[in-house]
Coordinates of C-alpha atoms and ligand atoms in Angstrom, one line a residue:
M1 CA -69.3 -9.1 -40.7
G2 CA -70.0 -6.0 -38.6
L3 CA -68.2 -4.6 -35.5
L4 CA -71.5 -4.8 -33.6
D5 CA -73.2 -8.1 -35.0
G6 CA -75.8 -9.3 -32.4
R7 CA -75.5 -6.3 -30.3
V8 CA -78.4 -3.8 -29.1
A9 CA -77.7 -0.2 -28.8
I10 CA -79.7 2.8 -27.8
V11 CA -78.7 6.3 -29.3
T12 CA -80.7 9.4 -27.8
G13 CA -81.6 12.3 -29.9
A14 CA -81.2 10.3 -32.8
G15 CA -83.7 12.0 -35.3
R16 CA -81.2 14.3 -36.8
G17 CA -77.8 15.7 -36.7
I18 CA -75.0 13.6 -35.2
G19 CA -77.4 11.0 -33.5
R20 CA -78.9 10.2 -36.6
G21 CA -75.5 9.4 -38.2
E22 CA -74.7 7.4 -35.1
A23 CA -77.7 5.2 -35.2
I24 CA -77.3 4.5 -38.9
Q25 CA -73.6 3.6 -38.4
L26 CA -74.2 1.3 -35.5
A27 CA -77.0 -0.4 -37.6
A28 CA -74.7 -0.9 -40.4
E29 CA -72.1 -2.4 -38.1
G30 CA -74.9 -5.0 -37.3
A31 CA -76.3 -3.5 -34.2
A32 CA -80.2 -3.6 -33.5
V33 CA -80.9 0.1 -32.5
V34 CA -83.4 1.9 -30.2
V35 CA -83.8 5.3 -31.9
N36 CA -84.9 7.8 -29.1
E37 CA -86.1 11.2 -30.3
L38 CA -88.6 13.4 -29.0
D39 CA -89.5 14.5 -32.5
A40 CA -91.6 11.6 -33.3
D41 CA -91.6 12.2 -37.2
A42 CA -87.6 12.7 -37.2
G43 CA -87.1 9.4 -35.4
A44 CA -89.5 7.4 -37.4
A45 CA -87.9 8.4 -40.4
V46 CA -84.3 7.2 -39.1
V47 CA -86.0 3.9 -38.2
E48 CA -87.5 3.6 -41.6
E49 CA -84.0 4.5 -43.1
I50 CA -82.2 1.8 -41.0
A51 CA -84.9 -0.8 -41.8
S52 CA -84.8 0.1 -45.7
A53 CA -81.0 -0.6 -45.6
G54 CA -81.6 -4.2 -44.1
G55 CA -81.1 -3.2 -40.4
R56 CA -83.2 -3.4 -37.3
A57 CA -84.5 -0.6 -35.3
V58 CA -87.2 0.7 -33.0
L59 CA -88.5 4.0 -32.1
D60 CA -88.8 5.7 -28.5
T61 CA -90.2 9.0 -28.2
G62 CA -89.4 9.5 -24.4
D63 CA -87.6 12.6 -23.0
V64 CA -84.2 11.5 -21.8
A65 CA -84.2 13.8 -18.8
D66 CA -87.5 12.1 -17.5
V67 CA -86.5 9.1 -15.1
E68 CA -89.6 7.2 -15.8
A69 CA -89.0 7.7 -19.6
A70 CA -85.4 6.7 -19.5
D71 CA -86.3 3.7 -17.3
A72 CA -88.8 2.7 -20.2
L73 CA -86.2 3.5 -22.9
I74 CA -84.0 0.8 -21.4
R75 CA -86.9 -1.6 -21.1
R76 CA -87.9 -1.1 -24.7
A77 CA -84.2 -2.2 -25.6
V78 CA -84.6 -5.3 -23.6
D79 CA -88.4 -6.1 -24.3
D80 CA -88.4 -5.5 -28.1
L81 CA -84.7 -6.2 -29.0
G82 CA -83.7 -8.6 -26.3
Q83 CA -81.1 -7.1 -24.3
L84 CA -78.9 -3.8 -24.1
D85 CA -75.2 -3.6 -24.9
A86 CA -74.5 0.1 -25.5
L87 CA -76.1 3.3 -24.6
V88 CA -75.0 6.6 -26.7
N89 CA -76.1 9.7 -24.8
N90 CA -76.4 12.2 -27.5
A91 CA -79.5 14.3 -27.1
G92 CA -79.0 17.9 -26.4
I93 CA -80.2 21.3 -27.0
L94 CA -78.7 25.0 -26.7
R95 CA -80.2 28.1 -25.2
D96 CA -77.1 30.6 -25.9
R97 CA -77.2 33.8 -23.7
T98 CA -74.4 35.6 -21.7
V99 CA -74.7 35.0 -18.1
A100 CA -75.9 38.3 -17.4
K101 CA -79.1 38.1 -19.7
M102 CA -79.7 34.3 -19.2
S103 CA -83.0 33.6 -17.6
P104 CA -83.4 30.8 -15.0
E105 CA -85.5 28.8 -17.7
E106 CA -82.5 29.0 -20.1
W107 CA -80.1 27.7 -17.6
D108 CA -82.4 24.9 -16.3
A109 CA -83.6 23.8 -19.7
V110 CA -80.0 23.0 -20.9
I111 CA -78.7 21.6 -17.6
R112 CA -81.8 19.4 -17.5
V113 CA -81.6 17.9 -20.9
H114 CA -77.8 17.3 -20.8
L115 CA -77.0 16.6 -17.2
R116 CA -80.3 14.9 -15.8
G117 CA -80.6 13.3 -19.4
H118 CA -77.2 11.7 -19.2
Y119 CA -78.0 10.7 -15.4
A120 CA -81.3 9.3 -16.2
C121 CA -80.5 7.0 -19.0
T122 CA -77.1 6.0 -17.7
H123 CA -78.7 5.2 -14.3
A124 CA -81.2 3.0 -15.9
A125 CA -78.6 1.3 -18.2
C126 CA -76.2 0.6 -15.4
G127 CA -78.9 -0.8 -13.3
Y128 CA -79.5 -3.2 -16.0
W129 CA -76.1 -4.2 -16.5
R130 CA -75.3 -4.6 -12.7
A131 CA -78.5 -6.7 -12.3
T132 CA -77.8 -9.1 -15.3
N133 CA -74.3 -9.0 -14.9
R134 CA -73.5 -8.2 -18.5
P135 CA -70.8 -6.0 -19.8
G136 CA -71.9 -2.8 -21.6
R137 CA -70.6 0.3 -23.4
I138 CA -71.6 4.1 -22.6
V139 CA -70.8 6.9 -24.9
C140 CA -71.4 10.3 -23.5
T141 CA -71.6 13.7 -25.7
A142 CA -69.5 16.3 -24.1
S143 CA -68.3 19.6 -26.1
S144 CA -65.1 21.6 -26.7
S145 CA -67.6 24.4 -25.1
G146 CA -67.4 22.6 -21.8
L147 CA -63.7 21.6 -22.1
L148 CA -62.4 24.9 -23.1
G149 CA -65.3 27.3 -22.6
N150 CA -67.2 29.1 -25.4
F151 CA -68.7 32.8 -25.2
G152 CA -72.4 32.9 -24.6
Q153 CA -72.7 29.2 -23.4
A154 CA -72.2 29.4 -19.7
N155 CA -75.4 26.9 -19.3
Y156 CA -74.2 24.5 -22.1
G157 CA -70.5 24.6 -21.3
A158 CA -71.2 23.9 -17.5
A159 CA -73.3 21.0 -18.5
K160 CA -70.8 19.7 -21.1
A161 CA -68.0 19.9 -18.7
G162 CA -70.2 18.2 -16.1
I163 CA -70.8 15.4 -18.7
A164 CA -67.0 14.9 -19.0
A165 CA -66.6 14.6 -15.3
F166 CA -69.8 12.5 -15.1
S167 CA -68.2 9.9 -17.8
T168 CA -64.9 9.7 -16.2
I169 CA -66.7 8.7 -12.7
V170 CA -69.3 6.4 -14.2
A171 CA -66.0 4.7 -15.9
M172 CA -64.5 3.9 -12.4
E173 CA -67.7 2.9 -10.8
M174 CA -68.8 0.5 -13.7
A175 CA -65.2 -1.0 -14.3
K176 CA -65.9 -3.8 -12.2
Y177 CA -68.9 -4.9 -14.1
G178 CA -67.2 -4.7 -17.6
V179 CA -69.0 -1.5 -18.5
T180 CA -67.2 1.1 -20.2
C181 CA -67.8 4.9 -20.4
N182 CA -66.3 7.4 -22.4
A183 CA -67.2 10.9 -23.7
V184 CA -66.6 12.6 -27.2
A185 CA -66.5 16.1 -27.9
P186 CA -67.9 16.1 -31.7
A187 CA -68.0 19.1 -34.0
A188 CA -70.1 19.1 -37.0
R189 CA -72.6 21.0 -39.2
T190 CA -76.0 20.3 -37.7
R191 CA -79.1 22.4 -36.9
M192 CA -77.3 23.3 -33.5
T193 CA -74.4 24.7 -35.2
E194 CA -75.9 26.1 -38.3
G195 CA -73.9 28.7 -40.1
A196 CA -70.7 28.0 -38.2
Y197 CA -69.3 25.5 -40.5
G198 CA -70.2 26.9 -43.7
E199 CA -72.5 25.6 -46.3
I200 CA -73.4 21.9 -47.3
P201 CA -71.2 21.0 -50.4
A202 CA -73.0 20.3 -53.6
A203 CA -74.2 16.8 -53.8
E204 CA -71.8 16.1 -56.8
S205 CA -68.6 17.3 -54.9
S206 CA -66.2 14.4 -54.5
A207 CA -64.1 16.5 -51.9
F208 CA -64.2 15.2 -48.2
D209 CA -67.0 17.3 -46.4
F210 CA -65.1 17.7 -43.1
W211 CA -68.1 18.9 -40.9
H212 CA -70.5 16.4 -42.1
P213 CA -72.4 15.2 -39.0
D214 CA -71.8 11.5 -39.9
N215 CA -68.3 11.8 -39.6
V216 CA -68.5 11.5 -35.8
A217 CA -70.3 8.1 -36.1
P218 CA -67.4 5.7 -36.8
M219 CA -65.6 6.5 -33.5
I220 CA -68.7 6.0 -31.6
A221 CA -69.3 2.6 -33.2
F222 CA -65.8 1.8 -32.4
L223 CA -66.4 2.7 -28.8
C224 CA -69.4 0.6 -28.6
S225 CA -67.6 -2.4 -29.7
D226 CA -65.6 -5.3 -28.1
A227 CA -62.4 -3.7 -29.7
A228 CA -62.6 -0.9 -27.3
S229 CA -63.2 -3.1 -24.3
H230 CA -59.9 -1.6 -22.7
I231 CA -60.8 2.1 -23.2
S232 CA -62.9 3.8 -20.5
G233 CA -63.0 7.0 -18.8
K234 CA -61.5 9.1 -21.6
V235 CA -62.6 12.2 -23.6
F236 CA -62.1 12.2 -27.4
G237 CA -62.6 15.1 -29.7
V238 CA -64.0 13.9 -33.1
Q239 CA -64.6 15.9 -36.1
G240 CA -64.0 15.5 -39.8
D241 CA -61.2 12.8 -40.0
A242 CA -59.7 13.8 -36.9
V243 CA -59.9 11.9 -33.6
E244 CA -58.2 13.6 -30.5
L245 CA -57.5 12.5 -27.0
Y246 CA -58.0 15.3 -24.3
R247 CA -55.9 15.3 -21.2
P248 CA -58.0 15.6 -18.2
F249 CA -57.9 18.7 -16.1
T250 CA -54.5 18.6 -14.4
S251 CA -52.3 20.9 -12.2
V252 CA -49.3 22.4 -14.0
A253 CA -47.8 24.5 -11.2
A254 CA -47.7 24.8 -7.7
I255 CA -46.5 27.2 -4.9
E256 CA -46.2 26.3 -1.2
N257 CA -45.7 28.2 2.1
D258 CA -43.4 26.2 4.3
G259 CA -46.1 24.4 5.9
A260 CA -48.1 27.5 7.0
R261 CA -51.3 29.0 6.2
W262 CA -51.0 31.9 3.5
E263 CA -51.8 35.4 4.4
P264 CA -53.9 36.8 1.3
R265 CA -51.2 39.7 0.7
Q266 CA -48.4 36.9 0.6
L267 CA -50.5 35.4 -2.2
A268 CA -50.7 38.6 -4.0
G269 CA -46.8 38.5 -4.3
R270 CA -46.5 35.0 -5.2
V271 CA -49.4 33.9 -7.3
G272 CA -47.7 35.3 -10.3
E273 CA -45.2 32.3 -10.1
L274 CA -48.0 29.9 -11.1
F275 CA -48.5 31.7 -14.3
D276 CA -44.7 32.6 -14.8
S277 CA -43.6 28.8 -14.5
S278 CA -46.6 27.3 -16.6
G279 CA -47.2 30.0 -19.4
I280 CA -50.8 30.3 -18.6
V281 CA -52.2 33.6 -19.1
A282 CA -53.6 35.3 -15.9
G283 CA -57.0 36.9 -17.4
A284 CA -60.0 35.5 -19.3
E285 CA -58.9 33.8 -22.5
N286 CA -60.8 32.6 -25.4
M287 CA -59.6 28.9 -25.2
M288 CA -61.6 27.7 -28.2
A289 CA -59.3 29.8 -30.6
K290 CA -56.6 27.5 -29.4
L291 CA -58.2 24.3 -30.8
R292 CA -56.1 22.3 -33.2
Y293 CA -58.6 22.6 -35.9
S294 CA -60.4 25.8 -36.9
M295 CA -64.1 26.5 -36.4
T296 CA -64.2 27.6 -39.9
P297 CA -65.6 26.4 -43.1
R298 CA -63.1 23.9 -44.7
Ligands
NAD1 N1 -73.0 20.0 -33.7 C1 -71.9 20.1 -32.9 O1 -70.7 20.8 -33.7 C2 -71.6 19.7 -31.6 C3 -70.5 20.1 -31.1 C4 -70.5 19.8 -29.7 C5 -71.4 18.9 -29.1 N2 -72.6 18.6 -29.8 C6 -73.5 17.8 -29.1 O2 -73.8 16.7 -30.0 C7 -75.3 16.2 -29.5 C8 -76.0 16.2 -30.8 O3 -76.1 17.6 -31.5 P1 -76.7 18.0 -32.9 O4 -75.6 18.9 -33.3 O5 -76.7 16.7 -33.5 O6 -78.0 18.7 -32.5 P2 -79.3 18.5 -33.3 O7 -80.2 19.6 -32.8 O8 -79.2 18.3 -34.8 O9 -79.9 17.0 -32.8 C9 -80.3 16.8 -31.4 C10 -81.5 16.0 -31.4 O10 -81.7 15.6 -29.8 C11 -83.1 15.7 -29.7 N3 -83.4 15.9 -28.3 C12 -83.5 17.1 -27.7 N4 -83.9 17.1 -26.5 C13 -84.3 15.8 -26.4 C14 -84.7 15.1 -25.3 N5 -85.0 15.5 -24.1 N6 -84.9 13.9 -25.3 C15 -84.7 13.2 -26.7 N7 -84.2 13.8 -27.6 C16 -84.0 15.0 -27.5 C17 -83.5 16.7 -30.6 O11 -85.1 16.6 -31.1 C18 -82.7 16.5 -32.0 O12 -83.2 15.8 -33.0 C19 -75.6 17.2 -28.6 O13 -75.4 16.5 -27.4 C20 -74.7 18.4 -28.8 O14 -74.7 19.2 -27.6 C21 -72.7 19.0 -31.1

């Protein structure tokens, strides 16, 4: 018996990388899966792989950021597979550049696929769950780049931090319908992170391949299942054999001015107290360097 027997799930950007592993894992747990992927050949290969393992999958080649295509994606799950139980928003792209050199096109492309893509698919799925009064599961894909900040990724990090906030808010709005919404910040060796996590180990190696993209999928299957019905609005880090829980942005220190508006020069004398009492560094910091795991081959 699988964790998702009788369920229907959509995974976006499921033709390769992390999404491919998610689609295959959800199918292995018993779900019928809509494999959404812009690259039709890559998507068809995943559908074929699921079918040859005895699972059920259909292909959708719509652009997640196109509202009509997103509506059609949700309809495809319902029309072809009977219902929709889980949406995994995974599709994404990178256009890395420091902000001073970043073109408007590089900014817009990344914001569009990630933020508009998350909105369009989630909007359509939530409309379906509201109208049918069915429970649902949404898993969004954030990134440590957005939660912590990563050099050269102002567009991507802004989108990914936005996705974490989006997920928290959707969780609140959809709670009364029995729909949960969580976000994961994965890390894995894919086309997107080529080179950052070392070489793919030789096939005969029996060592655990920490950065393998398929390592993300088990947590996604769990979050899509009934076993996770009590978890919503949370952000998890997932890589290798590690699952982490992120604390939301929260204030850690405060100064007050006896009920009066501050003068700027007073602040010049007092703001240092915030850093002293919290231990937070005042200048720009590489927060990614403070991750619990190292971004190096292992
Ligand atoms: N790989 C990592 O370490 C890492 C880290 C943090 C976050 N992420 C996120 O995980 C997700 C998957 O990344 P990946 O590393 O597997 O990348 P990938 O490039 O291997 O796969 C992404 C897939 O999404 C598809 N896609 C892109 N735009 C699309 C669109 N508009 N509509 C439908 N499909 C589209 C691509 O064709 C591709 O097959 C992304 O959201 C990414 O930002 C990855």
